[in-house]
Coordinates of N, CA and C in Angstrom, one line a residue:
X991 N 118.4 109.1 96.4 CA 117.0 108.9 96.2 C 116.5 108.0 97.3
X992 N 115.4 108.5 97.8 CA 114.5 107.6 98.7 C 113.3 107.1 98.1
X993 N 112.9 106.3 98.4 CA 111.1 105.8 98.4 C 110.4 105.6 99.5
X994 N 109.2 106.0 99.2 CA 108.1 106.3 100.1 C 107.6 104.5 100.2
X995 N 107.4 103.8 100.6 CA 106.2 102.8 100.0 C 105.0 102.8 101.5
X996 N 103.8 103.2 100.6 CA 102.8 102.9 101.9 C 102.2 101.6 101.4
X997 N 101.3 101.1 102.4 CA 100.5 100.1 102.8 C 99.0 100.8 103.0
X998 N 98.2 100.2 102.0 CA 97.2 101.1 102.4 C 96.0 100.1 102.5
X999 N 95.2 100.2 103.5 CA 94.4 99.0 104.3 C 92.8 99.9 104.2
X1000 N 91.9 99.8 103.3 CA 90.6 99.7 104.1 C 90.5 99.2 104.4
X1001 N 89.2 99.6 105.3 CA 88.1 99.1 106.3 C 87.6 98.0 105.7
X1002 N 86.8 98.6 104.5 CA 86.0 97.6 103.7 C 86.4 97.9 102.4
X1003 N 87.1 96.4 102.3 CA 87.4 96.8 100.5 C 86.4 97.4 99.7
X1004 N 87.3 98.7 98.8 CA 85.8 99.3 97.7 C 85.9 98.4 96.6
X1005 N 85.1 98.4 96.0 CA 84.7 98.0 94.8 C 85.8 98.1 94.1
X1006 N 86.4 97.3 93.1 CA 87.8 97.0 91.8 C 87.3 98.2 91.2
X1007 N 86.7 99.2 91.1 CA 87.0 100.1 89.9 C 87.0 101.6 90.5
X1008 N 86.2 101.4 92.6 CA 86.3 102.1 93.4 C 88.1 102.4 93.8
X1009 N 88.6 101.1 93.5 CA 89.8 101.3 94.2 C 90.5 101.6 93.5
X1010 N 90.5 101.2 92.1 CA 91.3 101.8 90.6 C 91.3 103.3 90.8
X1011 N 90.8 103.8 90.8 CA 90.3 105.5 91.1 C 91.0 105.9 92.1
X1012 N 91.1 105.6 92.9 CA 91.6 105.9 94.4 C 93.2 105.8 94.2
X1013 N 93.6 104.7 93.5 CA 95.3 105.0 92.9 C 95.4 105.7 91.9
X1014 N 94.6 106.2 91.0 CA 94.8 106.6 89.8 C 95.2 108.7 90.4
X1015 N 94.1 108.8 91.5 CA 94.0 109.8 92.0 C 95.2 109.8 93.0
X1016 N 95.6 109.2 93.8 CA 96.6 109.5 94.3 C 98.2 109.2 93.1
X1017 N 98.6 108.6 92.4 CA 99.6 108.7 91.4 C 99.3 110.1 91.0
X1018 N 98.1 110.8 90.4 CA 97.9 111.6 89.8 C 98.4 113.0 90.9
X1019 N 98.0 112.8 92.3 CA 98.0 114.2 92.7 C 99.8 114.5 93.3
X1020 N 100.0 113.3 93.4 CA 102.0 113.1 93.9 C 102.6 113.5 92.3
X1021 N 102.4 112.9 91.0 CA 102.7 113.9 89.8 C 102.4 114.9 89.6
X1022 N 101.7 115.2 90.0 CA 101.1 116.9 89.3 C 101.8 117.5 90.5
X1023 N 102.5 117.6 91.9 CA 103.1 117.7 92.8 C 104.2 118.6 92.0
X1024 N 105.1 117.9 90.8 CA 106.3 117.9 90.0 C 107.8 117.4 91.3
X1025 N 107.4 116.9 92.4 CA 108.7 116.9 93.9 C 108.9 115.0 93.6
X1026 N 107.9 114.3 92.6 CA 108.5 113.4 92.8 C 108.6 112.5 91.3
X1027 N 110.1 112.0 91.7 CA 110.5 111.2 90.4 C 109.9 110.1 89.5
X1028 N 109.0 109.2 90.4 CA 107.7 108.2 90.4 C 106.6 107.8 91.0
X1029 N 106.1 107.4 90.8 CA 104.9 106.7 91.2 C 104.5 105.6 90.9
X1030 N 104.5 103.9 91.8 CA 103.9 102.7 91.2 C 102.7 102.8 92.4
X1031 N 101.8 101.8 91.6 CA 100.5 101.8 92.2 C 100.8 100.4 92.0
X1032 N 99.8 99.4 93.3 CA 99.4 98.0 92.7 C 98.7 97.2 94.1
X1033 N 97.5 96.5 93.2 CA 96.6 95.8 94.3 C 97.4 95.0 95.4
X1034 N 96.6 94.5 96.5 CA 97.3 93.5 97.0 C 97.0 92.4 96.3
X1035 N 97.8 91.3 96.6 CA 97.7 89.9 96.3 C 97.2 89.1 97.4
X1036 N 95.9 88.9 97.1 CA 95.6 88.3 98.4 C 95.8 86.8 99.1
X1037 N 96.2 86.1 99.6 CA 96.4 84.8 99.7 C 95.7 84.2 101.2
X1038 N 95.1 83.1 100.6 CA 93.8 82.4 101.6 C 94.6 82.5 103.1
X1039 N 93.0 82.9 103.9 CA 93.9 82.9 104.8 C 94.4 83.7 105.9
X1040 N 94.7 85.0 105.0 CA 95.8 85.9 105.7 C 94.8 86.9 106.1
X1041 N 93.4 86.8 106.5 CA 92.2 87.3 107.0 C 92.8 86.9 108.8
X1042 N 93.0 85.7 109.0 CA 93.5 85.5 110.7 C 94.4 85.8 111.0
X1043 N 95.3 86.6 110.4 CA 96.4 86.8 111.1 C 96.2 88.5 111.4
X1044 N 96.4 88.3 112.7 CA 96.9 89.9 113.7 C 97.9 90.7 113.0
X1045 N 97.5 91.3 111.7 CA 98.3 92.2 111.1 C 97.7 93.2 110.0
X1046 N 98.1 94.7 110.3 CA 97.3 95.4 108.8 C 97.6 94.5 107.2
X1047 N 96.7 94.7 106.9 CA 96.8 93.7 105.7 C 96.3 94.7 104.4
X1048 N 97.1 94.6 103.2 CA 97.0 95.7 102.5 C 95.8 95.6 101.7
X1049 N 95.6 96.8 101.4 CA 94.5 96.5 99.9 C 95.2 97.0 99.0
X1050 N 96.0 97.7 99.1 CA 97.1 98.3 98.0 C 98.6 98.7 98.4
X1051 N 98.8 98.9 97.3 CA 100.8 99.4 97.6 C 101.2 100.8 97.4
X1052 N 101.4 101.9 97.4 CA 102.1 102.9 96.8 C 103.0 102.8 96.9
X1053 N 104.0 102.9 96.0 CA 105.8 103.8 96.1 C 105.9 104.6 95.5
X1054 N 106.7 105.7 96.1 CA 106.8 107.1 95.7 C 108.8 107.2 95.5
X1055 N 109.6 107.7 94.6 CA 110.4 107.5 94.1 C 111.0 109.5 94.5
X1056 N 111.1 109.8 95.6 CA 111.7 111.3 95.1 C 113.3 111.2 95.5
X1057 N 113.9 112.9 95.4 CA 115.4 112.8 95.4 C 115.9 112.9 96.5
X1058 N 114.9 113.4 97.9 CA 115.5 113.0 99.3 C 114.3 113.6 100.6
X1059 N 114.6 113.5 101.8 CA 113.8 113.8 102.3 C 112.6 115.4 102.4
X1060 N 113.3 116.1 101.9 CA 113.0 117.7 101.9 C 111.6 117.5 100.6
X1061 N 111.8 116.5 99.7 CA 111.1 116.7 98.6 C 109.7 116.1 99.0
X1062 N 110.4 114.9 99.8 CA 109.1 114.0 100.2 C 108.3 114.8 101.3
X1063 N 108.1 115.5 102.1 CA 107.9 116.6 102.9 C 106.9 117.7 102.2
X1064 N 107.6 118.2 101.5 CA 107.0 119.2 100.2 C 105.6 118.5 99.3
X1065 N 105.7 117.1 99.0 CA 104.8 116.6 98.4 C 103.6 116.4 99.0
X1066 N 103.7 115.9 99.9 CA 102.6 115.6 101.2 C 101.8 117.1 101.5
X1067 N 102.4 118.2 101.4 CA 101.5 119.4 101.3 C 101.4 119.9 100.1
X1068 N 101.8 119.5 99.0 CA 101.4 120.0 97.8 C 99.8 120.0 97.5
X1069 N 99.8 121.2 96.7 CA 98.3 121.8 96.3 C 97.1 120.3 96.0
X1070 N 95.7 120.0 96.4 CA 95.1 118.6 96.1 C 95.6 117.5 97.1
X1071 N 96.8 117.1 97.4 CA 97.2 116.1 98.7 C 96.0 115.6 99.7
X1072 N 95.3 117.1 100.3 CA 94.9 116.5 101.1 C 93.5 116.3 101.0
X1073 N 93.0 117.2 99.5 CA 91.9 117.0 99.0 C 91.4 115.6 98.7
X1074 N 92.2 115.2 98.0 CA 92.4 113.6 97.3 C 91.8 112.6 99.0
X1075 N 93.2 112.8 99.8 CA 93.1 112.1 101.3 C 91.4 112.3 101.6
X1076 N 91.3 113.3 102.2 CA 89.7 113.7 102.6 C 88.8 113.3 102.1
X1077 N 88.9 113.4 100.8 CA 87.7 112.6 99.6 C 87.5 110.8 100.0
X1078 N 88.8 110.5 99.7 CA 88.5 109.1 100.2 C 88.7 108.7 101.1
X1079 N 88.8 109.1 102.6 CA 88.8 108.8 103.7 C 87.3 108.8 104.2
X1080 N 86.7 109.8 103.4 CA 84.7 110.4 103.8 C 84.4 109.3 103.3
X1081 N 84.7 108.6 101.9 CA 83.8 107.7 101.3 C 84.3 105.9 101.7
X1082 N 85.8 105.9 101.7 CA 86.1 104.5 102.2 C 87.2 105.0 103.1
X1083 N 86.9 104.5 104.3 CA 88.1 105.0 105.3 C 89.3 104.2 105.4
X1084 N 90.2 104.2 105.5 CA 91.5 103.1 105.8 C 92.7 103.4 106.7
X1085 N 93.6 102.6 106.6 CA 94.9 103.2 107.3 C 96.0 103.1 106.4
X1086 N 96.9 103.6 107.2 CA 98.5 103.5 106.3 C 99.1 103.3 107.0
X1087 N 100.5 102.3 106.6 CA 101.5 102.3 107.3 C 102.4 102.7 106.0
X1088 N 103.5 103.0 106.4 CA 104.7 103.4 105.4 C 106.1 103.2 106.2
X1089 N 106.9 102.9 104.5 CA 108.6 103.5 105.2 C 109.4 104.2 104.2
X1090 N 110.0 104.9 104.8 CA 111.0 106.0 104.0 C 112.1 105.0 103.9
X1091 N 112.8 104.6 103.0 CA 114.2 103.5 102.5 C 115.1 104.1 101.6
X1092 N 116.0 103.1 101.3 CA 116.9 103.9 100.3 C 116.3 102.3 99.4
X1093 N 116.6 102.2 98.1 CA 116.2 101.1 97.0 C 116.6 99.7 97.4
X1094 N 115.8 99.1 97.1 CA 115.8 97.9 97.9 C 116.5 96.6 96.9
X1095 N 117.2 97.3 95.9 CA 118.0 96.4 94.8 C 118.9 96.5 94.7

């Protein structure tokens, strides 16, 4: 098993129920996928401060839980993926960083 975990940075933080949505729809479009084993979603935690430091800084977390690389590949083009992406990239734009791992426990 691998995990996906992205870092996901808007621009301009949306609104708490703008962003609720925005994970609810991406969990939702990687399950309906059926290529992956999980999905955790979760805000960032913000701590004073970490506005000055020279680094993407999250607004959220995703981890994606599938059974190896071929699957994680397959998800990313699954039917909606990029619908979901495009939708909220037009309305709040951001970035990602990610890493592919094996469990980190």
């Amino acid at each position: 098993m691998i995990y996906h975990t992205m870092i996901v940075s808007f621009d301009q933080p949306p609104h708490e129920t703008e962003l609720d949505q925005y994970l609810t729809d991406i969990e939702r479009v990687m399950l309906d996928s059926g290529l992956v084993r999980s999905v955790v979603t979760r805000r960032h935690l913000p701590v004073p401060g970490e506005e000055a430091i020279p680094a993407l800084i999250a607004s959220a977390i995703v981890q994606v839980a599938v059974a190896d690389t071929e699957a994680l590949a397959k998800a990313f083009t699954a039917p909606g993926m990029h619908e979901v992406i495009e939708h909220w990239q037009s309305r709040h734009p951001y970035k990602v960083a990610w890493a592919n791992h094996e469990p980190l426990v």
